[in-house]
PDB file of N, CA and C in Angstrom:
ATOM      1  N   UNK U   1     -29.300   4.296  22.091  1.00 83.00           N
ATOM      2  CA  UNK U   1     -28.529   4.519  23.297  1.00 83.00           C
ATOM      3  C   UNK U   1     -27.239   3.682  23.233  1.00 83.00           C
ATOM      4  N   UNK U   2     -26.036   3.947  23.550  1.00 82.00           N
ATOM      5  CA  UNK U   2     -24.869   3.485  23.595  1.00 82.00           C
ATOM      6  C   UNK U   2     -24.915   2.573  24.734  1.00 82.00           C
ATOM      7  N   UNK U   3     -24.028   1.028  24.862  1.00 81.00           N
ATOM      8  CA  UNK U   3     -23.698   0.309  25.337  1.00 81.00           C
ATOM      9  C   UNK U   3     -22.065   0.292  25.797  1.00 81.00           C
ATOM     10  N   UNK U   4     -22.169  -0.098  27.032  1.00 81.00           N
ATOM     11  CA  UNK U   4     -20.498  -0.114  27.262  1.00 81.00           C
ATOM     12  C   UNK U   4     -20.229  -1.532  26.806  1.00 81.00           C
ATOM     13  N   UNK U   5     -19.359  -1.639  26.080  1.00 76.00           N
ATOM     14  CA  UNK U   5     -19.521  -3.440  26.142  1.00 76.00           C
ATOM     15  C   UNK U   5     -17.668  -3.598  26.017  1.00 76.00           C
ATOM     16  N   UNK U   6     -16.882  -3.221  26.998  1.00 66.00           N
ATOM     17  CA  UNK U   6     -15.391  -3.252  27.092  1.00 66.00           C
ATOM     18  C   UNK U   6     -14.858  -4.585  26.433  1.00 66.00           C
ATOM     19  N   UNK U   7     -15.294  -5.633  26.483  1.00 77.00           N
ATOM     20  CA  UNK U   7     -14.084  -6.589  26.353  1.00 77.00           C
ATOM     21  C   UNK U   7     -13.998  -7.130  25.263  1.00 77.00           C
ATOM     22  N   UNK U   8     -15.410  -7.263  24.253  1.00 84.00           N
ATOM     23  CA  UNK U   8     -15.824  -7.730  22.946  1.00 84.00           C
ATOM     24  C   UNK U   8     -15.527  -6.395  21.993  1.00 84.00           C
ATOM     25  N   UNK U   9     -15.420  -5.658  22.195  1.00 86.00           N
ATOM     26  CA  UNK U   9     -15.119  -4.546  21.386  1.00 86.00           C
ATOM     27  C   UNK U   9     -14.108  -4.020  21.082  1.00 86.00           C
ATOM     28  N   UNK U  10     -13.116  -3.921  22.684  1.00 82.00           N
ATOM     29  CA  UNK U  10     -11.971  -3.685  22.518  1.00 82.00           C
ATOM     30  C   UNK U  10     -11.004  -4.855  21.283  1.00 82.00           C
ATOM     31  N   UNK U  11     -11.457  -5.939  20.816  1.00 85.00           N
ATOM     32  CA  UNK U  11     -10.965  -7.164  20.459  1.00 85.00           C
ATOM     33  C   UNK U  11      -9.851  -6.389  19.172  1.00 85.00           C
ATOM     34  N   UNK U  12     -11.046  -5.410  18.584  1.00 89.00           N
ATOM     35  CA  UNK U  12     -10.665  -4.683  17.405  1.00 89.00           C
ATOM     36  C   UNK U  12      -8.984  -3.784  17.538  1.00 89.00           C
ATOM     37  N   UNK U  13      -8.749  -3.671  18.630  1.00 82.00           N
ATOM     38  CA  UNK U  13      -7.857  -2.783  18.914  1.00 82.00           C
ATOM     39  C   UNK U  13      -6.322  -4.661  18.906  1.00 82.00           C
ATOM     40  N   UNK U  14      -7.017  -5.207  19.479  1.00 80.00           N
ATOM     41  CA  UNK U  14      -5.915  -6.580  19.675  1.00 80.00           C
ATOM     42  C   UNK U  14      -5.535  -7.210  18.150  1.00 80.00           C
ATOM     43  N   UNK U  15      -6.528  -6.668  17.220  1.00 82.00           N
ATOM     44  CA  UNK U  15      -6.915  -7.036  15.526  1.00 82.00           C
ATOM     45  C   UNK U  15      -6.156  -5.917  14.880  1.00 82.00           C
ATOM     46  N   UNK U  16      -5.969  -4.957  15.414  1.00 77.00           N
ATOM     47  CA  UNK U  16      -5.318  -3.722  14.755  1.00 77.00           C
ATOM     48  C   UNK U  16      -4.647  -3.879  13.127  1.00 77.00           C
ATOM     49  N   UNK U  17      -3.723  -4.286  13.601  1.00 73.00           N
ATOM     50  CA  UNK U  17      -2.925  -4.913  12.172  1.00 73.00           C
ATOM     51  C   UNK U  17      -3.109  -5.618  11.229  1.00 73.00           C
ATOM     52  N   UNK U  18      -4.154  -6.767  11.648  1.00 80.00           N
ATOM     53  CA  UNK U  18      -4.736  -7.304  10.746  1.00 80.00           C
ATOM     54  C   UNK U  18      -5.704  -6.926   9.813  1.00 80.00           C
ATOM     55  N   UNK U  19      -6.551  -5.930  10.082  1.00 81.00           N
ATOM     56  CA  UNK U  19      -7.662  -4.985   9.496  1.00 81.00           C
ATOM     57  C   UNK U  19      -7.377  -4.566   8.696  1.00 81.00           C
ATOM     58  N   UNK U  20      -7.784  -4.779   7.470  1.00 82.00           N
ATOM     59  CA  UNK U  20      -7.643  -3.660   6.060  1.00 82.00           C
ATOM     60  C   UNK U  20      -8.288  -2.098   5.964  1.00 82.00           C
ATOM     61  N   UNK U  21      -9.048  -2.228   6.463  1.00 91.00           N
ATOM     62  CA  UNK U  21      -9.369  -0.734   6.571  1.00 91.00           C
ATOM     63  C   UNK U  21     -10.530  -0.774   7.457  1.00 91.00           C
ATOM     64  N   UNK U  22     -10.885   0.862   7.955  1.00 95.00           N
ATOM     65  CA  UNK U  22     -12.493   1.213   8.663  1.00 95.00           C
ATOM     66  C   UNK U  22     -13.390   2.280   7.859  1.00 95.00           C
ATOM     67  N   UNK U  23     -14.336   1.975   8.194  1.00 97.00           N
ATOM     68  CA  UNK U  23     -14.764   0.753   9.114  1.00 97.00           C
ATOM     69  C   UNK U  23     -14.498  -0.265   8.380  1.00 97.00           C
ATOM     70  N   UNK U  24     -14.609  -1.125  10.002  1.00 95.00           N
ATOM     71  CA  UNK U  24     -14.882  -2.665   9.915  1.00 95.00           C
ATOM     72  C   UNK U  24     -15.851  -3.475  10.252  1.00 95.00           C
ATOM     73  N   UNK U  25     -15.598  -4.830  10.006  1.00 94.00           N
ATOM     74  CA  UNK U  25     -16.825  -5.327  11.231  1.00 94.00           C
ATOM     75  C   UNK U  25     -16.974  -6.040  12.735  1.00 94.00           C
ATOM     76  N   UNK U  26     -17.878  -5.461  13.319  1.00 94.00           N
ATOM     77  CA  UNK U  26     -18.106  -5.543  14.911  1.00 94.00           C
ATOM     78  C   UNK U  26     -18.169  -6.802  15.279  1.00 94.00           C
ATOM     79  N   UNK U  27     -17.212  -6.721  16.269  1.00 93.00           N
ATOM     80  CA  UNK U  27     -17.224  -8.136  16.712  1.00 93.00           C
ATOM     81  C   UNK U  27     -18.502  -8.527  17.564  1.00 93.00           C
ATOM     82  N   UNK U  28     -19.033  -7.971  17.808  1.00 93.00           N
ATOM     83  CA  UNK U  28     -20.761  -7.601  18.752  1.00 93.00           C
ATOM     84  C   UNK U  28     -21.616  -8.439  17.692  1.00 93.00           C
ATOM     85  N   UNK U  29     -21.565  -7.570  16.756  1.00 95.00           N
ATOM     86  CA  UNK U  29     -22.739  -7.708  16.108  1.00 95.00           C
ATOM     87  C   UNK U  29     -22.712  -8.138  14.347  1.00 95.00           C
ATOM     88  N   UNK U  30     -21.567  -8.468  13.869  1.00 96.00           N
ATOM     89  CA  UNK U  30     -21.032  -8.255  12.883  1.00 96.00           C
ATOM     90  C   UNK U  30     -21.699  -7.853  11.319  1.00 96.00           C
ATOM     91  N   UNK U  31     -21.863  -6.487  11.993  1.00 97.00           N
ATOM     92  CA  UNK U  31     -22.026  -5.546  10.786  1.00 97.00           C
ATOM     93  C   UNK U  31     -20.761  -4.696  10.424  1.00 97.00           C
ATOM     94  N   UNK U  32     -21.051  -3.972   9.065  1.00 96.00           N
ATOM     95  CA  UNK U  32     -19.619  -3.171   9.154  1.00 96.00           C
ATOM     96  C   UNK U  32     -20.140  -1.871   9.432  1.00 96.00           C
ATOM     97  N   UNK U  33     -19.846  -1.618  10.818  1.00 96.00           N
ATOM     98  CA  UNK U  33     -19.721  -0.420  11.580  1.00 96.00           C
ATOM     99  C   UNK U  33     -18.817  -0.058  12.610  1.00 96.00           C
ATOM    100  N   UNK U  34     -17.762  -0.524  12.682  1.00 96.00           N
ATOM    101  CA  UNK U  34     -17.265  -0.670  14.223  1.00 96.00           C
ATOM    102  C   UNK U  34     -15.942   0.222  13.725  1.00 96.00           C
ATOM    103  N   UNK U  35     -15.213   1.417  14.633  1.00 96.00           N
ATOM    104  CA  UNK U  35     -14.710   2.344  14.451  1.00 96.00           C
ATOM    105  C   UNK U  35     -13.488   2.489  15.566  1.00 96.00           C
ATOM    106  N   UNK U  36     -12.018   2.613  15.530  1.00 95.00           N
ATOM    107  CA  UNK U  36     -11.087   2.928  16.537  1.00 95.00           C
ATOM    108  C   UNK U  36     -10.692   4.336  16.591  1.00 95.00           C
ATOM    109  N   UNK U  37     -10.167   4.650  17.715  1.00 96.00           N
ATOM    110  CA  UNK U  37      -9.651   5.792  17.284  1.00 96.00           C
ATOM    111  C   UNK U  37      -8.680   5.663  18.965  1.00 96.00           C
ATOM    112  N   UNK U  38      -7.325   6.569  19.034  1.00 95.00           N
ATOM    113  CA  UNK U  38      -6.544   6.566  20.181  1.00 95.00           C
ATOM    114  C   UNK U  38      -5.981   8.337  19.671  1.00 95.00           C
ATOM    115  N   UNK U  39      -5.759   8.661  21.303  1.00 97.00           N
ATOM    116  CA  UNK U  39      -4.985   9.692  21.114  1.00 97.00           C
ATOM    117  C   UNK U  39      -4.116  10.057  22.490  1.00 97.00           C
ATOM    118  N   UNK U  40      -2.888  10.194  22.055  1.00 97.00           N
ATOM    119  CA  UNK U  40      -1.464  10.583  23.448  1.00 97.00           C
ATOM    120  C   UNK U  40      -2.004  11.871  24.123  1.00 97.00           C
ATOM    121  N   UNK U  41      -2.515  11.844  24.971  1.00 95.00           N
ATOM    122  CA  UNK U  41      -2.521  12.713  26.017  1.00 95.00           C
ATOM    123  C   UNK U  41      -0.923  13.731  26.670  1.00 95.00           C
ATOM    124  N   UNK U  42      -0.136  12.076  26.641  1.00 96.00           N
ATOM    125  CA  UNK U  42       1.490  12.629  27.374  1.00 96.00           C
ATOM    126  C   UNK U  42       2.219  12.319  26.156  1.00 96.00           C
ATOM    127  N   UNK U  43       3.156  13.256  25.953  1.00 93.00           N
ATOM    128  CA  UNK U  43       4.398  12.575  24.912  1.00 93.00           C
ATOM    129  C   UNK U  43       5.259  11.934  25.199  1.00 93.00           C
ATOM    130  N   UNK U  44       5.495  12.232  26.480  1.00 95.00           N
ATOM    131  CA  UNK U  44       6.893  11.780  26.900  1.00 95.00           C
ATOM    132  C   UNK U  44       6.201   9.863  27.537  1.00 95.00           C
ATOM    133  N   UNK U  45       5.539   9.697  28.236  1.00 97.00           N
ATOM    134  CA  UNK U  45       4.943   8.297  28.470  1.00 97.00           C
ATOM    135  C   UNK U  45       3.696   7.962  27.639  1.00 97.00           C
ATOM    136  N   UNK U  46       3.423   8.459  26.873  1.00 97.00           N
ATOM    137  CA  UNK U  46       2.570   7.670  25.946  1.00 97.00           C
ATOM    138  C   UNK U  46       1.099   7.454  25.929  1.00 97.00           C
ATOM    139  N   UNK U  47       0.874   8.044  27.358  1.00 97.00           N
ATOM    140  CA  UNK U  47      -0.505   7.673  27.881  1.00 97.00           C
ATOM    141  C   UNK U  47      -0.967   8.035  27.246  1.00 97.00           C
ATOM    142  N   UNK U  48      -2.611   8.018  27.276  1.00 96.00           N
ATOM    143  CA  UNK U  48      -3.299   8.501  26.065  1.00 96.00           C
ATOM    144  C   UNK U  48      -4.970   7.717  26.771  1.00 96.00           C
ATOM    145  N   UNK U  49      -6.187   7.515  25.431  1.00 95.00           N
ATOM    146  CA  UNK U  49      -7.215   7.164  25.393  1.00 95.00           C
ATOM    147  C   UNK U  49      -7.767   6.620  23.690  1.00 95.00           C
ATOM    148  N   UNK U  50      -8.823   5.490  24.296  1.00 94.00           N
ATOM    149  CA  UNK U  50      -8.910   4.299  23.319  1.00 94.00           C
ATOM    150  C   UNK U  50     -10.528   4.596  22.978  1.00 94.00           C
ATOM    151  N   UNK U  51     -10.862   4.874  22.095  1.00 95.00           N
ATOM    152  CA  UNK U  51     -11.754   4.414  21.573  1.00 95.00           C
ATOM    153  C   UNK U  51     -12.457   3.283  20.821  1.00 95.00           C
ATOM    154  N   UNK U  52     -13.315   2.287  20.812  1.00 94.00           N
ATOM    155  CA  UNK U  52     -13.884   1.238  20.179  1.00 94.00           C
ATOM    156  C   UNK U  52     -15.276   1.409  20.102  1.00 94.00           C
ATOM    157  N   UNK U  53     -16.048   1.919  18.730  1.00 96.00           N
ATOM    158  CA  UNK U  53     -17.503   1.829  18.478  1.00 96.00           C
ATOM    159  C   UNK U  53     -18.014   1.091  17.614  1.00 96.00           C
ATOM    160  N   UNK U  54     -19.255   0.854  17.910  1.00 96.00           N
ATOM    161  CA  UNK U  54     -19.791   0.541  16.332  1.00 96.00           C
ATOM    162  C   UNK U  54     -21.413   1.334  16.125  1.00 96.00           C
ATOM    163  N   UNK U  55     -21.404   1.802  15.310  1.00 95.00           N
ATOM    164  CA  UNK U  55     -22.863   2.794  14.795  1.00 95.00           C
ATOM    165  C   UNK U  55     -23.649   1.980  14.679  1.00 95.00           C
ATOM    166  N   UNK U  56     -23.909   0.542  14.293  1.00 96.00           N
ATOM    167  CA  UNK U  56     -25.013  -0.466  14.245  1.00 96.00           C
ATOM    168  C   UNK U  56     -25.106  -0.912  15.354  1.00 96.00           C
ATOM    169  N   UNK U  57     -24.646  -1.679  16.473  1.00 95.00           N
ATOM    170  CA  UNK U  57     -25.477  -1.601  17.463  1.00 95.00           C
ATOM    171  C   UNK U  57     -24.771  -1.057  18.659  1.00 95.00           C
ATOM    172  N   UNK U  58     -24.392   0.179  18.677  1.00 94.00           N
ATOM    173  CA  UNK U  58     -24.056   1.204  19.466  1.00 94.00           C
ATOM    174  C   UNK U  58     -23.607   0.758  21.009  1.00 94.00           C
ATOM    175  N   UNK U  59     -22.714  -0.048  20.442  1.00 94.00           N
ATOM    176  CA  UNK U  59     -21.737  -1.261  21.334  1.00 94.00           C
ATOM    177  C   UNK U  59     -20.583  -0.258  21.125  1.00 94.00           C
ATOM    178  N   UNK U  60     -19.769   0.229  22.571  1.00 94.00           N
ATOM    179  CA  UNK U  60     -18.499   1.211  22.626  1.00 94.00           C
ATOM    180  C   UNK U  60     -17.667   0.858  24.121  1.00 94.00           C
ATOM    181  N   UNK U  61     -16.515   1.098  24.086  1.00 93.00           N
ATOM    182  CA  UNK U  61     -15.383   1.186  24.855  1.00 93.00           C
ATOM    183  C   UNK U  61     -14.466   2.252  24.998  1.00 93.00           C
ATOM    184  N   UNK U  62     -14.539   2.928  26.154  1.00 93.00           N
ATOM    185  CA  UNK U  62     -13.248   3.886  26.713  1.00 93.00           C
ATOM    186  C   UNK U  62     -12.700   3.476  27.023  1.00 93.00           C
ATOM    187  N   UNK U  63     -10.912   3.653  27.053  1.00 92.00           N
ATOM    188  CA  UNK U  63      -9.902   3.002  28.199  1.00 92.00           C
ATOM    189  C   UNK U  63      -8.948   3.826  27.950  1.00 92.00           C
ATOM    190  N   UNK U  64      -8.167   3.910  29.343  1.00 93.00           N
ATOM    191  CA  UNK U  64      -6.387   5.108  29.358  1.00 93.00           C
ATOM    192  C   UNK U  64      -5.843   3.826  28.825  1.00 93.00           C
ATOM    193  N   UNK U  65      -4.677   3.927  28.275  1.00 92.00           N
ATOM    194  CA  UNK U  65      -3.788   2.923  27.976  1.00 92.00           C
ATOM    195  C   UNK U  65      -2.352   3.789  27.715  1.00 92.00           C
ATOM    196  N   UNK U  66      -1.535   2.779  27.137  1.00 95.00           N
ATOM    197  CA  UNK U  66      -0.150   3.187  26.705  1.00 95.00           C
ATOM    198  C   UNK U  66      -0.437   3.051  25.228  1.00 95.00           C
ATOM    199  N   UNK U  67      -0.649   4.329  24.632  1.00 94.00           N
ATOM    200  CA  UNK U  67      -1.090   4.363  23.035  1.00 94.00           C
ATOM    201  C   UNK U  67       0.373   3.415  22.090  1.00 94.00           C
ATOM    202  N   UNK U  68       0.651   3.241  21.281  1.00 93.00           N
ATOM    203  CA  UNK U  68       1.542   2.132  20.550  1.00 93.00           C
ATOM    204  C   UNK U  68       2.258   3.329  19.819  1.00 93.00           C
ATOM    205  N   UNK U  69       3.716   3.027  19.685  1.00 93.00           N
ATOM    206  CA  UNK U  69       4.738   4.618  19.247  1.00 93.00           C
ATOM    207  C   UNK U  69       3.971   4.530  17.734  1.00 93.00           C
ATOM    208  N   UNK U  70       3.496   3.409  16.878  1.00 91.00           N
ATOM    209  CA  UNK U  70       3.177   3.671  15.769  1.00 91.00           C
ATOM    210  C   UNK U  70       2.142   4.705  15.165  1.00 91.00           C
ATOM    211  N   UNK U  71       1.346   5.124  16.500  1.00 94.00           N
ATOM    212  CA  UNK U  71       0.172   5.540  16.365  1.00 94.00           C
ATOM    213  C   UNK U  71       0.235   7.245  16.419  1.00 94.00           C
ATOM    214  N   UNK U  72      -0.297   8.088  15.610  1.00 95.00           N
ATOM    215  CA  UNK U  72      -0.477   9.666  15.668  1.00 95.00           C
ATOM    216  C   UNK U  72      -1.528  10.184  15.828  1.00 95.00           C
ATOM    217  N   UNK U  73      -1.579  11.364  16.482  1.00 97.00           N
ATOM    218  CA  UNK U  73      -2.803  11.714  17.088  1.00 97.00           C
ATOM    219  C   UNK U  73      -3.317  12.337  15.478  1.00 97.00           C
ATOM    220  N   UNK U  74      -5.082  12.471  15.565  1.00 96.00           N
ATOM    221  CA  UNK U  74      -5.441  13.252  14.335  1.00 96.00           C
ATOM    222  C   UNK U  74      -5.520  14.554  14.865  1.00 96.00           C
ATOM    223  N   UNK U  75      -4.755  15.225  14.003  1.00 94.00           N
ATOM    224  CA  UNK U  75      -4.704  16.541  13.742  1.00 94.00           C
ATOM    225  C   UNK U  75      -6.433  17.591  13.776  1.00 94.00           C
ATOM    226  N   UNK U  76      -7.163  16.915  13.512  1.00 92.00           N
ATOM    227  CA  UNK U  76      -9.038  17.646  13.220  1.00 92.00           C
ATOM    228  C   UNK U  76      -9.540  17.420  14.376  1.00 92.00           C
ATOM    229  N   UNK U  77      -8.914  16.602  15.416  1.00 94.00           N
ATOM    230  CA  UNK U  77      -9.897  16.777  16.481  1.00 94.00           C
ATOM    231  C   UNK U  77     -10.201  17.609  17.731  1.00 94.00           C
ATOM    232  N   UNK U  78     -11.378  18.051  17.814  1.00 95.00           N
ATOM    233  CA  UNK U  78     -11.056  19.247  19.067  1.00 95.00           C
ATOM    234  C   UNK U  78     -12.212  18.475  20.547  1.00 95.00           C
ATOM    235  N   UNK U  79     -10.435  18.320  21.060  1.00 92.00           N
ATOM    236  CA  UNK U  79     -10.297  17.532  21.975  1.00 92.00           C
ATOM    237  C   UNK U  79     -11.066  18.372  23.314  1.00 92.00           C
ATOM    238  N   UNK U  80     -11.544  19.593  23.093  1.00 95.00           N
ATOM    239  CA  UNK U  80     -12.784  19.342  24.478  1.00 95.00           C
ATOM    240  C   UNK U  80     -13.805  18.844  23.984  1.00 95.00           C
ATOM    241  N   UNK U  81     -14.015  18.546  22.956  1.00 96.00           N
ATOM    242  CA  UNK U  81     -15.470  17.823  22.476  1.00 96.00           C
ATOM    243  C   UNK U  81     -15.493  16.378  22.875  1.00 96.00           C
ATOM    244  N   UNK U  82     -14.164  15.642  23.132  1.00 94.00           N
ATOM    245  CA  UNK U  82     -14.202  14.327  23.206  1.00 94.00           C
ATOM    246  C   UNK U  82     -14.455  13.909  24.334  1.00 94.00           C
ATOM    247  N   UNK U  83     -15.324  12.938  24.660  1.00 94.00           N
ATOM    248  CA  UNK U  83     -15.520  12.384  26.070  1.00 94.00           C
ATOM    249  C   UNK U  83     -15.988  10.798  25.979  1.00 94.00           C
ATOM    250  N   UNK U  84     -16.000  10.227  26.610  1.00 93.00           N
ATOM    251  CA  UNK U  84     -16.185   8.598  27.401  1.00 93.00           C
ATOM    252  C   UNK U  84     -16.711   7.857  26.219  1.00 93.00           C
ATOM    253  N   UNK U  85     -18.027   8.481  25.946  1.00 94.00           N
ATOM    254  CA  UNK U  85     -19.098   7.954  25.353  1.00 94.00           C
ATOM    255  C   UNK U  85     -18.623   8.944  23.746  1.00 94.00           C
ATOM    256  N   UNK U  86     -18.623   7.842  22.709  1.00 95.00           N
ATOM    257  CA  UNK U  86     -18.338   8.029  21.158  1.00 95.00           C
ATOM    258  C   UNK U  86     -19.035   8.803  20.440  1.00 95.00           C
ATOM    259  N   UNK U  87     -19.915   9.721  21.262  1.00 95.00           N
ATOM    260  CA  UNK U  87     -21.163  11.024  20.228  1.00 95.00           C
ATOM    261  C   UNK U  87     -20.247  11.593  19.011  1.00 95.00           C
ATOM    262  N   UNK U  88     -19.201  12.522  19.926  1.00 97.00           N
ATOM    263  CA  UNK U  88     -18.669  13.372  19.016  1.00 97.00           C
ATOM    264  C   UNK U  88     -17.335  12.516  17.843  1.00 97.00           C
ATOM    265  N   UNK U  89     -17.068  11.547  18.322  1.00 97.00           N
ATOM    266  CA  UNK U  89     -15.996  10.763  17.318  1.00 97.00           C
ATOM    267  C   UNK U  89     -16.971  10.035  16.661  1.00 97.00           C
ATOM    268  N   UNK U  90     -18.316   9.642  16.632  1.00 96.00           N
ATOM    269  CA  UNK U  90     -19.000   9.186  15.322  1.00 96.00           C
ATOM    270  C   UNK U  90     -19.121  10.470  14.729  1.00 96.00           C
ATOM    271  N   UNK U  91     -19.034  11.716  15.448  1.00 97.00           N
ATOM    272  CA  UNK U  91     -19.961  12.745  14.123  1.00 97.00           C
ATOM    273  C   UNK U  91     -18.432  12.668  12.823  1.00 97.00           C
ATOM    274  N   UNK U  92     -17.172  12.348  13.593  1.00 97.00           N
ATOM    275  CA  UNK U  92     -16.576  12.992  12.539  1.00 97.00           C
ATOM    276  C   UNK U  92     -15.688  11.493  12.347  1.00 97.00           C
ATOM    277  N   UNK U  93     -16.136  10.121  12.027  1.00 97.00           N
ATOM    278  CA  UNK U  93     -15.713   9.110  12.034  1.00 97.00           C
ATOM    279  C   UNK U  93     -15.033   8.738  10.661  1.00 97.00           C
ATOM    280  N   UNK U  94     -16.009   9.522   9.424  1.00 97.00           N
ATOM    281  CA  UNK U  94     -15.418   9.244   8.436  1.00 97.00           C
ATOM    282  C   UNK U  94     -13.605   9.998   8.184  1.00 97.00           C
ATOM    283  N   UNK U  95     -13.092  11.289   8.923  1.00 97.00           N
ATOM    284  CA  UNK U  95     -11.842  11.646   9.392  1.00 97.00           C
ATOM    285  C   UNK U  95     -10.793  10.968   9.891  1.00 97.00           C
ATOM    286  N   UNK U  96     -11.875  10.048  11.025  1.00 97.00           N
ATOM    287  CA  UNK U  96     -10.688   9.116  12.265  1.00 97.00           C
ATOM    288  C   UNK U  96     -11.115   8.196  11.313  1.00 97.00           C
ATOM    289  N   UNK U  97     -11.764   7.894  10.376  1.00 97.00           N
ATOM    290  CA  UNK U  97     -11.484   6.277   9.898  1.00 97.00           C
ATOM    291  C   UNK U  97     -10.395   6.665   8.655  1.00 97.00           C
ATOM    292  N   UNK U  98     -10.214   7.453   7.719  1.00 96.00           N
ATOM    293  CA  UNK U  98      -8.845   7.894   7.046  1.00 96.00           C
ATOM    294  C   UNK U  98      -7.637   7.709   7.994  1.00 96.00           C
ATOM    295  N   UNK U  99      -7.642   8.138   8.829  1.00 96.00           N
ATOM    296  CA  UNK U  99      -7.012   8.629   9.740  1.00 96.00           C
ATOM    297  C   UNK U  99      -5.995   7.227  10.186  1.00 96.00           C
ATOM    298  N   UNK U 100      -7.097   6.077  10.683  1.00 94.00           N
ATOM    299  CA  UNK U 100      -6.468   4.805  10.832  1.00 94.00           C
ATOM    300  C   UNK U 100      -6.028   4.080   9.784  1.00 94.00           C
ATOM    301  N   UNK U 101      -6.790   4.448   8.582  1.00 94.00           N
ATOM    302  CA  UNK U 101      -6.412   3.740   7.776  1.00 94.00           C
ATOM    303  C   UNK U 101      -5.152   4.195   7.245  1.00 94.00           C
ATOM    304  N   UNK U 102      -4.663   5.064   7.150  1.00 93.00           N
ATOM    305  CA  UNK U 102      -3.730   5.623   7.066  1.00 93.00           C
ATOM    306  C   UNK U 102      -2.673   5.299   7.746  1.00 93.00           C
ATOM    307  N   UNK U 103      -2.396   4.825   8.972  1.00 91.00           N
ATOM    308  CA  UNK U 103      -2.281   4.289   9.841  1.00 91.00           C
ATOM    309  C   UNK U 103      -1.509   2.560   9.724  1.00 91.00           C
ATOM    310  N   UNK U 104      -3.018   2.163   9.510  1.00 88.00           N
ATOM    311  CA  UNK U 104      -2.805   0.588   9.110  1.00 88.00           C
ATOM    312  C   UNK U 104      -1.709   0.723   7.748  1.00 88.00           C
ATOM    313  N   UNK U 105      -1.858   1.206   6.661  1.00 86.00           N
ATOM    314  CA  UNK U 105      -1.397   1.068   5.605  1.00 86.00           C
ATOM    315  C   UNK U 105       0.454   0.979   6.137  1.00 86.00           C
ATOM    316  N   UNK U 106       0.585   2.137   6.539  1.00 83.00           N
ATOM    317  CA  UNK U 106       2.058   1.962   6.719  1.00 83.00           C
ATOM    318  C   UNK U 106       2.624   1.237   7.855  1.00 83.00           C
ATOM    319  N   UNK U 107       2.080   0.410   8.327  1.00 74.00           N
ATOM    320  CA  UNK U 107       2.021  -0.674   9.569  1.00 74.00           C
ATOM    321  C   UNK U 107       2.677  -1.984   8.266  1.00 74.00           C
ATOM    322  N   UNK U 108       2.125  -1.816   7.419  1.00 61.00           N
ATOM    323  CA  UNK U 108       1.721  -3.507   6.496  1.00 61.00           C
ATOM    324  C   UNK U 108       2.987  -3.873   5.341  1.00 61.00           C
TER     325      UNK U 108
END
């Protein structure tokens, strides 16, 4: 069963840049399972939604935010599948974890 655990999880998103790749490891629990993912809802203001999981101990975070201009939405995701709770972004995590890493790389 999934855990909301907002403030220890989100940490990963404040770590962004520093991360070599995902997965990584959970600040919860520190295994390497813990997974980001964001996507712009608005183009023009940025808004959007945050993902923070980890598959080992199923420690996760939703939040609206102001997504970062560096960041692109993934192209594979079909966004009525996505909701609060991380079911459908673990099924296809190994995608959104290219995806960031991809991401990170040209950040560095």
């Amino acid at each position: 069963m999934w855990k909301d655990s907002n403030d220890k999880i989100d940490e990963l998103f404040l770590k962004l840049q520093e991360l070599k790749e995902f997965p990584t490891i959970c600040p919860i629990c520190n295994k390497k399972g813990a997974h980001i993912y964001m996507h712009v809802y608005n183009n023009k203001t940025r808004r959007g939604g945050s993902w923070s999981w980890c598959i080992e101990c199923h420690s996760f975070s939703h939040s609206t935010m102001y997504v970062p201009e560096y960041w692109r939405n993934c192209s594979e995701i079909e966004l009525e599948k996505i909701s609060a709770v991380p079911i459908y972004l673990e099924e296809i995590k190994d995608k959104l974890d290219k995806h960031a890493n991809t991401i990170i790389m040209n950040l560095l």
